[in-house]
Amino acid sequence: MTDSPFCVKAVLFDFDGTLTKPGSIDFNLIKRAIGCPAESFILEFIETLDDNIKREKAISALENFETKAADCSEPNNGAEELLLYLCSNGLSTGIISRNSLESIKRAFHNFKKIKFSDFDVIITRDDPVKPKPYADGVILAAKKLEVDVKELVVVGDFIFDIQAGKNAGSITVFLNNGIEHDFSDPDSDYTISQLGELKDVIRQGLPLSSGKSAKY
Ligand SMILES: [Mg+2]
């Protein structure tokens, strides 16, 4: 937990399990389908495949799983209300995901109040930057949003989200969704159990003196 005051100008969200309800994508099933060892991570495993045909097949299988997951994904509890709140307080918003851009666009068909185009920046594995946990995507998002990385809050439900945010020097918020994980809580600045709690974090960093007070 951070003690130092901060100023928030933008919020960057992970997608699966953060803006959407957890569980729509079964990573273990994908791993088995593409022959990825259980202890490895999918994108990093695909990178190690030096046979082009095997690699293309693995990418195609991953994309098929992502498409199906996108079709049945739902907005996470409080996600749409939170995004409206952030917009009404003049904050920029973005998404940073290891998914394809296409699967994220598709998942937005299941959102009602928020559209894909409401986000100021969306960074996916289709962008030419190293994926989370590297800081590169967060730094690129900050640049596109024209904010300092220190003014950016990075929110996610996995260790890589927090590592990427910390590696970039941003404020980090771990969303545990009120469920048990098979990993220990990462060393984030804040931990919340549902997205609505993010308002309390954001309120601490809003520039009240600029005349923009938190709205509820
Ligand atoms: Mg996630």
PDB file of C-alpha atoms and ligand atoms in Angstrom:
ATOM      1  CA  MET A   1       0.000   0.000   0.000  1.00  0.00           C
ATOM      2  CA  THR A   2       1.379   3.349  -0.975  1.00  0.00           C
ATOM      3  CA  ASP A   3       1.627   6.183   1.586  1.00  0.00           C
ATOM      4  CA  SER A   4       2.737   8.915  -0.762  1.00  0.00           C
ATOM      5  CA  PRO A   5       0.218  11.239  -2.400  1.00  0.00           C
ATOM      6  CA  PHE A   6      -0.266  10.780  -6.119  1.00  0.00           C
ATOM      7  CA  CYS A   7      -2.076  12.415  -8.975  1.00  0.00           C
ATOM      8  CA  VAL A   8      -4.229  10.286 -11.284  1.00  0.00           C
ATOM      9  CA  LYS A   9      -4.809  11.345 -14.871  1.00  0.00           C
ATOM     10  CA  ALA A  10      -5.566   8.001 -16.507  1.00  0.00           C
ATOM     11  CA  VAL A  11      -6.502   4.409 -15.692  1.00  0.00           C
ATOM     12  CA  LEU A  12      -5.220   1.449 -17.673  1.00  0.00           C
ATOM     13  CA  PHE A  13      -7.145  -1.806 -17.313  1.00  0.00           C
ATOM     14  CA  ASP A  14      -6.310  -5.400 -18.017  1.00  0.00           C
ATOM     15  CA  PHE A  15      -9.169  -6.983 -19.968  1.00  0.00           C
ATOM     16  CA  ASP A  16      -9.947 -10.657 -19.162  1.00  0.00           C
ATOM     17  CA  GLY A  17     -11.002 -11.071 -15.541  1.00  0.00           C
ATOM     18  CA  THR A  18     -10.703  -7.321 -14.917  1.00  0.00           C
ATOM     19  CA  LEU A  19     -13.144  -5.506 -17.220  1.00  0.00           C
ATOM     20  CA  THR A  20     -14.828  -8.858 -17.883  1.00  0.00           C
ATOM     21  CA  LYS A  21     -15.985 -11.451 -15.368  1.00  0.00           C
ATOM     22  CA  PRO A  22     -13.261 -13.981 -14.581  1.00  0.00           C
ATOM     23  CA  GLY A  23     -13.439 -17.463 -16.038  1.00  0.00           C
ATOM     24  CA  SER A  24     -14.521 -16.892 -19.652  1.00  0.00           C
ATOM     25  CA  ILE A  25     -11.171 -18.051 -20.958  1.00  0.00           C
ATOM     26  CA  ASP A  26      -9.710 -21.395 -19.854  1.00  0.00           C
ATOM     27  CA  PHE A  27      -5.947 -21.023 -20.113  1.00  0.00           C
ATOM     28  CA  ASN A  28      -5.280 -24.624 -19.056  1.00  0.00           C
ATOM     29  CA  LEU A  29      -7.486 -25.899 -21.873  1.00  0.00           C
ATOM     30  CA  ILE A  30      -5.611 -23.740 -24.393  1.00  0.00           C
ATOM     31  CA  LYS A  31      -2.294 -24.971 -23.035  1.00  0.00           C
ATOM     32  CA  ARG A  32      -3.321 -28.592 -23.468  1.00  0.00           C
ATOM     33  CA  ALA A  33      -4.607 -27.917 -26.989  1.00  0.00           C
ATOM     34  CA  ILE A  34      -1.345 -26.362 -28.180  1.00  0.00           C
ATOM     35  CA  GLY A  35       1.009 -28.612 -26.181  1.00  0.00           C
ATOM     36  CA  CYS A  36       2.146 -25.847 -23.845  1.00  0.00           C
ATOM     37  CA  PRO A  37       3.492 -27.166 -20.503  1.00  0.00           C
ATOM     38  CA  ALA A  38       1.221 -26.286 -17.571  1.00  0.00           C
ATOM     39  CA  GLU A  39       3.953 -24.248 -15.880  1.00  0.00           C
ATOM     40  CA  SER A  40       4.674 -22.150 -19.006  1.00  0.00           C
ATOM     41  CA  PHE A  41       2.812 -19.121 -20.315  1.00  0.00           C
ATOM     42  CA  ILE A  42       1.051 -19.339 -23.678  1.00  0.00           C
ATOM     43  CA  LEU A  43       2.563 -16.414 -25.608  1.00  0.00           C
ATOM     44  CA  GLU A  44       6.062 -17.157 -24.350  1.00  0.00           C
ATOM     45  CA  PHE A  45       5.647 -20.840 -25.256  1.00  0.00           C
ATOM     46  CA  ILE A  46       4.505 -19.951 -28.806  1.00  0.00           C
ATOM     47  CA  GLU A  47       7.594 -17.729 -29.143  1.00  0.00           C
ATOM     48  CA  THR A  48       9.805 -20.762 -28.489  1.00  0.00           C
ATOM     49  CA  LEU A  49       8.298 -22.745 -31.411  1.00  0.00           C
ATOM     50  CA  ASP A  50      10.834 -22.547 -34.222  1.00  0.00           C
ATOM     51  CA  ASP A  51       8.776 -24.666 -36.633  1.00  0.00           C
ATOM     52  CA  ASN A  52       6.653 -22.134 -38.545  1.00  0.00           C
ATOM     53  CA  ILE A  53       3.804 -24.569 -39.194  1.00  0.00           C
ATOM     54  CA  LYS A  54       3.554 -25.550 -35.510  1.00  0.00           C
ATOM     55  CA  ARG A  55       3.697 -21.911 -34.550  1.00  0.00           C
ATOM     56  CA  GLU A  56       0.945 -20.878 -36.975  1.00  0.00           C
ATOM     57  CA  LYS A  57      -1.219 -23.763 -35.773  1.00  0.00           C
ATOM     58  CA  ALA A  58      -0.749 -22.744 -32.143  1.00  0.00           C
ATOM     59  CA  ILE A  59      -1.607 -19.105 -32.928  1.00  0.00           C
ATOM     60  CA  SER A  60      -4.689 -20.191 -34.852  1.00  0.00           C
ATOM     61  CA  ALA A  61      -5.853 -22.440 -31.974  1.00  0.00           C
ATOM     62  CA  LEU A  62      -5.288 -19.602 -29.485  1.00  0.00           C
ATOM     63  CA  GLU A  63      -7.308 -17.208 -31.660  1.00  0.00           C
ATOM     64  CA  ASN A  64     -10.170 -19.724 -31.890  1.00  0.00           C
ATOM     65  CA  PHE A  65     -10.296 -20.059 -28.104  1.00  0.00           C
ATOM     66  CA  GLU A  66     -10.166 -16.289 -27.705  1.00  0.00           C
ATOM     67  CA  THR A  67     -13.041 -15.812 -30.152  1.00  0.00           C
ATOM     68  CA  LYS A  68     -15.231 -18.276 -28.245  1.00  0.00           C
ATOM     69  CA  ALA A  69     -14.273 -16.690 -24.914  1.00  0.00           C
ATOM     70  CA  ALA A  70     -15.049 -13.210 -26.264  1.00  0.00           C
ATOM     71  CA  ASP A  71     -18.506 -14.317 -27.366  1.00  0.00           C
ATOM     72  CA  CYS A  72     -19.444 -15.538 -23.894  1.00  0.00           C
ATOM     73  CA  SER A  73     -17.619 -12.910 -21.830  1.00  0.00           C
ATOM     74  CA  GLU A  74     -19.644 -10.427 -19.761  1.00  0.00           C
ATOM     75  CA  PRO A  75     -18.751  -7.085 -18.212  1.00  0.00           C
ATOM     76  CA  ASN A  76     -17.311  -7.557 -14.728  1.00  0.00           C
ATOM     77  CA  ASN A  77     -19.460  -6.407 -11.797  1.00  0.00           C
ATOM     78  CA  GLY A  78     -19.386  -2.628 -11.656  1.00  0.00           C
ATOM     79  CA  ALA A  79     -17.143  -2.294 -14.733  1.00  0.00           C
ATOM     80  CA  GLU A  80     -19.441  -0.165 -16.850  1.00  0.00           C
ATOM     81  CA  GLU A  81     -20.462   2.105 -13.970  1.00  0.00           C
ATOM     82  CA  LEU A  82     -16.813   2.585 -13.032  1.00  0.00           C
ATOM     83  CA  LEU A  83     -15.878   3.569 -16.569  1.00  0.00           C
ATOM     84  CA  LEU A  84     -18.708   6.103 -16.698  1.00  0.00           C
ATOM     85  CA  TYR A  85     -17.494   7.482 -13.353  1.00  0.00           C
ATOM     86  CA  LEU A  86     -13.935   7.841 -14.645  1.00  0.00           C
ATOM     87  CA  CYS A  87     -15.167   9.601 -17.791  1.00  0.00           C
ATOM     88  CA  SER A  88     -17.333  11.978 -15.787  1.00  0.00           C
ATOM     89  CA  ASN A  89     -14.280  12.929 -13.748  1.00  0.00           C
ATOM     90  CA  GLY A  90     -12.240  13.736 -16.835  1.00  0.00           C
ATOM     91  CA  LEU A  91      -9.889  10.782 -16.591  1.00  0.00           C
ATOM     92  CA  SER A  92      -8.570   8.993 -19.657  1.00  0.00           C
ATOM     93  CA  THR A  93      -9.001   5.243 -19.854  1.00  0.00           C
ATOM     94  CA  GLY A  94      -7.192   2.459 -21.640  1.00  0.00           C
ATOM     95  CA  ILE A  95      -6.840  -1.285 -21.953  1.00  0.00           C
ATOM     96  CA  ILE A  96      -3.642  -3.317 -21.909  1.00  0.00           C
ATOM     97  CA  SER A  97      -4.020  -6.978 -22.775  1.00  0.00           C
ATOM     98  CA  ARG A  98      -2.091 -10.000 -23.965  1.00  0.00           C
ATOM     99  CA  ASN A  99      -5.146 -10.833 -26.147  1.00  0.00           C
ATOM    100  CA  SER A 100      -5.582  -9.976 -29.812  1.00  0.00           C
ATOM    101  CA  LEU A 101      -7.266  -6.668 -30.658  1.00  0.00           C
ATOM    102  CA  GLU A 102      -9.958  -8.538 -32.588  1.00  0.00           C
ATOM    103  CA  SER A 103     -11.043 -10.619 -29.565  1.00  0.00           C
ATOM    104  CA  ILE A 104     -11.349  -7.484 -27.406  1.00  0.00           C
ATOM    105  CA  LYS A 105     -13.445  -5.719 -30.048  1.00  0.00           C
ATOM    106  CA  ARG A 106     -15.671  -8.789 -30.206  1.00  0.00           C
ATOM    107  CA  ALA A 107     -16.144  -8.987 -26.424  1.00  0.00           C
ATOM    108  CA  PHE A 108     -17.489  -5.425 -26.404  1.00  0.00           C
ATOM    109  CA  HIS A 109     -20.620  -6.649 -28.176  1.00  0.00           C
ATOM    110  CA  ASN A 110     -21.677  -7.911 -24.732  1.00  0.00           C
ATOM    111  CA  PHE A 111     -21.236  -4.525 -23.035  1.00  0.00           C
ATOM    112  CA  LYS A 112     -24.262  -2.266 -22.852  1.00  0.00           C
ATOM    113  CA  LYS A 113     -23.150   1.156 -21.613  1.00  0.00           C
ATOM    114  CA  ILE A 114     -19.532   1.232 -22.770  1.00  0.00           C
ATOM    115  CA  LYS A 115     -18.156   0.863 -26.257  1.00  0.00           C
ATOM    116  CA  PHE A 116     -14.748  -0.184 -27.531  1.00  0.00           C
ATOM    117  CA  SER A 117     -14.319   3.332 -28.937  1.00  0.00           C
ATOM    118  CA  ASP A 118     -14.834   4.919 -25.488  1.00  0.00           C
ATOM    119  CA  PHE A 119     -11.257   3.973 -24.563  1.00  0.00           C
ATOM    120  CA  ASP A 120      -8.482   6.437 -25.336  1.00  0.00           C
ATOM    121  CA  VAL A 121      -5.893   3.735 -25.929  1.00  0.00           C
ATOM    122  CA  ILE A 122      -5.919  -0.046 -26.384  1.00  0.00           C
ATOM    123  CA  ILE A 123      -2.638  -1.971 -26.323  1.00  0.00           C
ATOM    124  CA  THR A 124      -2.740  -5.653 -27.311  1.00  0.00           C
ATOM    125  CA  ARG A 125      -0.306  -8.299 -28.473  1.00  0.00           C
ATOM    126  CA  ASP A 126      -0.846  -6.929 -31.992  1.00  0.00           C
ATOM    127  CA  ASP A 127       1.175  -3.862 -30.979  1.00  0.00           C
ATOM    128  CA  PRO A 128       4.921  -4.039 -31.529  1.00  0.00           C
ATOM    129  CA  VAL A 129       5.809  -4.034 -27.823  1.00  0.00           C
ATOM    130  CA  LYS A 130       6.787  -6.787 -25.410  1.00  0.00           C
ATOM    131  CA  PRO A 131       3.696  -8.069 -23.560  1.00  0.00           C
ATOM    132  CA  LYS A 132       3.076  -7.826 -19.818  1.00  0.00           C
ATOM    133  CA  PRO A 133       4.945  -8.348 -17.468  1.00  0.00           C
ATOM    134  CA  TYR A 134       7.283  -6.076 -19.436  1.00  0.00           C
ATOM    135  CA  ALA A 135       6.724  -2.367 -18.861  1.00  0.00           C
ATOM    136  CA  ASP A 136       6.791  -1.534 -22.572  1.00  0.00           C
ATOM    137  CA  GLY A 137       3.012  -1.588 -23.159  1.00  0.00           C
ATOM    138  CA  VAL A 138       2.312   0.580 -20.097  1.00  0.00           C
ATOM    139  CA  ILE A 139       4.956   3.084 -21.184  1.00  0.00           C
ATOM    140  CA  LEU A 140       3.499   3.168 -24.714  1.00  0.00           C
ATOM    141  CA  ALA A 141      -0.015   3.694 -23.301  1.00  0.00           C
ATOM    142  CA  ALA A 142       1.206   6.592 -21.113  1.00  0.00           C
ATOM    143  CA  LYS A 143       2.875   8.167 -24.136  1.00  0.00           C
ATOM    144  CA  LYS A 144      -0.272   7.872 -26.255  1.00  0.00           C
ATOM    145  CA  LEU A 145      -2.384   9.263 -23.399  1.00  0.00           C
ATOM    146  CA  GLU A 146       0.142  12.071 -22.898  1.00  0.00           C
ATOM    147  CA  VAL A 147       0.456  11.416 -19.166  1.00  0.00           C
ATOM    148  CA  ASP A 148       3.439  10.574 -17.011  1.00  0.00           C
ATOM    149  CA  VAL A 149       3.625   6.884 -16.029  1.00  0.00           C
ATOM    150  CA  LYS A 150       3.402   8.055 -12.396  1.00  0.00           C
ATOM    151  CA  GLU A 151      -0.036   9.536 -13.154  1.00  0.00           C
ATOM    152  CA  LEU A 152      -1.286   6.261 -14.530  1.00  0.00           C
ATOM    153  CA  VAL A 153      -3.151   3.671 -12.440  1.00  0.00           C
ATOM    154  CA  VAL A 154      -2.740   0.107 -13.744  1.00  0.00           C
ATOM    155  CA  VAL A 155      -5.469  -2.324 -12.687  1.00  0.00           C
ATOM    156  CA  GLY A 156      -5.440  -6.082 -13.195  1.00  0.00           C
ATOM    157  CA  ASP A 157      -6.284  -9.494 -11.801  1.00  0.00           C
ATOM    158  CA  PHE A 158      -2.970 -11.230 -12.485  1.00  0.00           C
ATOM    159  CA  ILE A 159       0.650 -10.938 -11.359  1.00  0.00           C
ATOM    160  CA  PHE A 160       1.761  -9.816 -14.842  1.00  0.00           C
ATOM    161  CA  ASP A 161      -0.533  -6.774 -14.687  1.00  0.00           C
ATOM    162  CA  ILE A 162       1.005  -5.616 -11.443  1.00  0.00           C
ATOM    163  CA  GLN A 163       4.554  -6.397 -12.565  1.00  0.00           C
ATOM    164  CA  ALA A 164       4.058  -4.454 -15.809  1.00  0.00           C
ATOM    165  CA  GLY A 165       2.659  -1.463 -13.886  1.00  0.00           C
ATOM    166  CA  LYS A 166       5.430  -1.544 -11.293  1.00  0.00           C
ATOM    167  CA  ASN A 167       8.144  -2.018 -13.901  1.00  0.00           C
ATOM    168  CA  ALA A 168       6.849   1.119 -15.635  1.00  0.00           C
ATOM    169  CA  GLY A 169       6.668   3.127 -12.377  1.00  0.00           C
ATOM    170  CA  SER A 170       2.857   3.428 -12.337  1.00  0.00           C
ATOM    171  CA  ILE A 171       0.402   3.082  -9.444  1.00  0.00           C
ATOM    172  CA  THR A 172      -0.807  -0.524  -9.297  1.00  0.00           C
ATOM    173  CA  VAL A 173      -4.116  -2.007  -8.155  1.00  0.00           C
ATOM    174  CA  PHE A 174      -4.643  -5.756  -7.855  1.00  0.00           C
ATOM    175  CA  LEU A 175      -8.238  -6.889  -8.348  1.00  0.00           C
ATOM    176  CA  ASN A 176      -8.743 -10.242  -6.605  1.00  0.00           C
ATOM    177  CA  ASN A 177     -12.436 -10.497  -7.584  1.00  0.00           C
ATOM    178  CA  GLY A 178     -13.095 -11.896  -4.096  1.00  0.00           C
ATOM    179  CA  ILE A 179     -11.908 -15.341  -5.151  1.00  0.00           C
ATOM    180  CA  GLU A 180      -9.001 -17.645  -4.289  1.00  0.00           C
ATOM    181  CA  HIS A 181      -6.108 -17.709  -6.755  1.00  0.00           C
ATOM    182  CA  ASP A 182      -3.449 -20.308  -7.379  1.00  0.00           C
ATOM    183  CA  PHE A 183      -0.810 -17.583  -6.909  1.00  0.00           C
ATOM    184  CA  SER A 184       0.024 -15.286  -3.994  1.00  0.00           C
ATOM    185  CA  ASP A 185      -1.253 -11.730  -4.062  1.00  0.00           C
ATOM    186  CA  PRO A 186       1.228  -9.591  -5.977  1.00  0.00           C
ATOM    187  CA  ASP A 187       2.978  -6.660  -4.328  1.00  0.00           C
ATOM    188  CA  SER A 188       0.601  -3.992  -5.606  1.00  0.00           C
ATOM    189  CA  ASP A 189       0.065  -0.499  -4.178  1.00  0.00           C
ATOM    190  CA  TYR A 190      -3.586  -1.365  -3.549  1.00  0.00           C
ATOM    191  CA  THR A 191      -5.712  -4.509  -3.518  1.00  0.00           C
ATOM    192  CA  ILE A 192      -9.443  -4.423  -4.169  1.00  0.00           C
ATOM    193  CA  SER A 193     -12.006  -7.226  -4.297  1.00  0.00           C
ATOM    194  CA  GLN A 194     -14.381  -5.591  -6.767  1.00  0.00           C
ATOM    195  CA  LEU A 195     -14.050  -2.846  -9.350  1.00  0.00           C
ATOM    196  CA  GLY A 196     -16.368  -0.423  -7.540  1.00  0.00           C
ATOM    197  CA  GLU A 197     -13.701  -0.084  -4.820  1.00  0.00           C
ATOM    198  CA  LEU A 198     -11.386   1.520  -7.344  1.00  0.00           C
ATOM    199  CA  LYS A 199     -13.307   4.781  -6.911  1.00  0.00           C
ATOM    200  CA  ASP A 200     -11.863   5.110  -3.406  1.00  0.00           C
ATOM    201  CA  VAL A 201      -8.337   4.743  -4.767  1.00  0.00           C
ATOM    202  CA  ILE A 202      -8.932   7.152  -7.638  1.00  0.00           C
ATOM    203  CA  ARG A 203     -10.526   9.763  -5.364  1.00  0.00           C
ATOM    204  CA  GLN A 204      -7.240  10.035  -3.450  1.00  0.00           C
ATOM    205  CA  GLY A 205      -5.457  11.039  -6.629  1.00  0.00           C
ATOM    206  CA  LEU A 206      -7.966  13.409  -8.174  1.00  0.00           C
ATOM    207  CA  PRO A 207      -6.766  17.017  -8.473  1.00  0.00           C
ATOM    208  CA  LEU A 208      -9.474  18.571  -6.270  1.00  0.00           C
ATOM    209  CA  SER A 209      -7.820  21.974  -6.485  1.00  0.00           C
ATOM    210  CA  SER A 210      -8.468  22.005 -10.247  1.00  0.00           C
ATOM    211  CA  GLY A 211     -12.171  22.199  -9.561  1.00  0.00           C
ATOM    212  CA  LYS A 212     -12.825  18.587 -10.536  1.00  0.00           C
ATOM    213  CA  SER A 213     -14.199  16.894  -7.456  1.00  0.00           C
ATOM    214  CA  ALA A 214     -15.147  13.246  -7.381  1.00  0.00           C
ATOM    215  CA  LYS A 215     -18.708  12.657  -8.495  1.00  0.00           C
ATOM    216  CA  TYR A 216     -20.889   9.801  -7.271  1.00  0.00           C
TER     217      TYR A 216
HETATM  218 MG    MG B   1      -6.652 -10.777 -16.541  1.00  0.00          MG
END
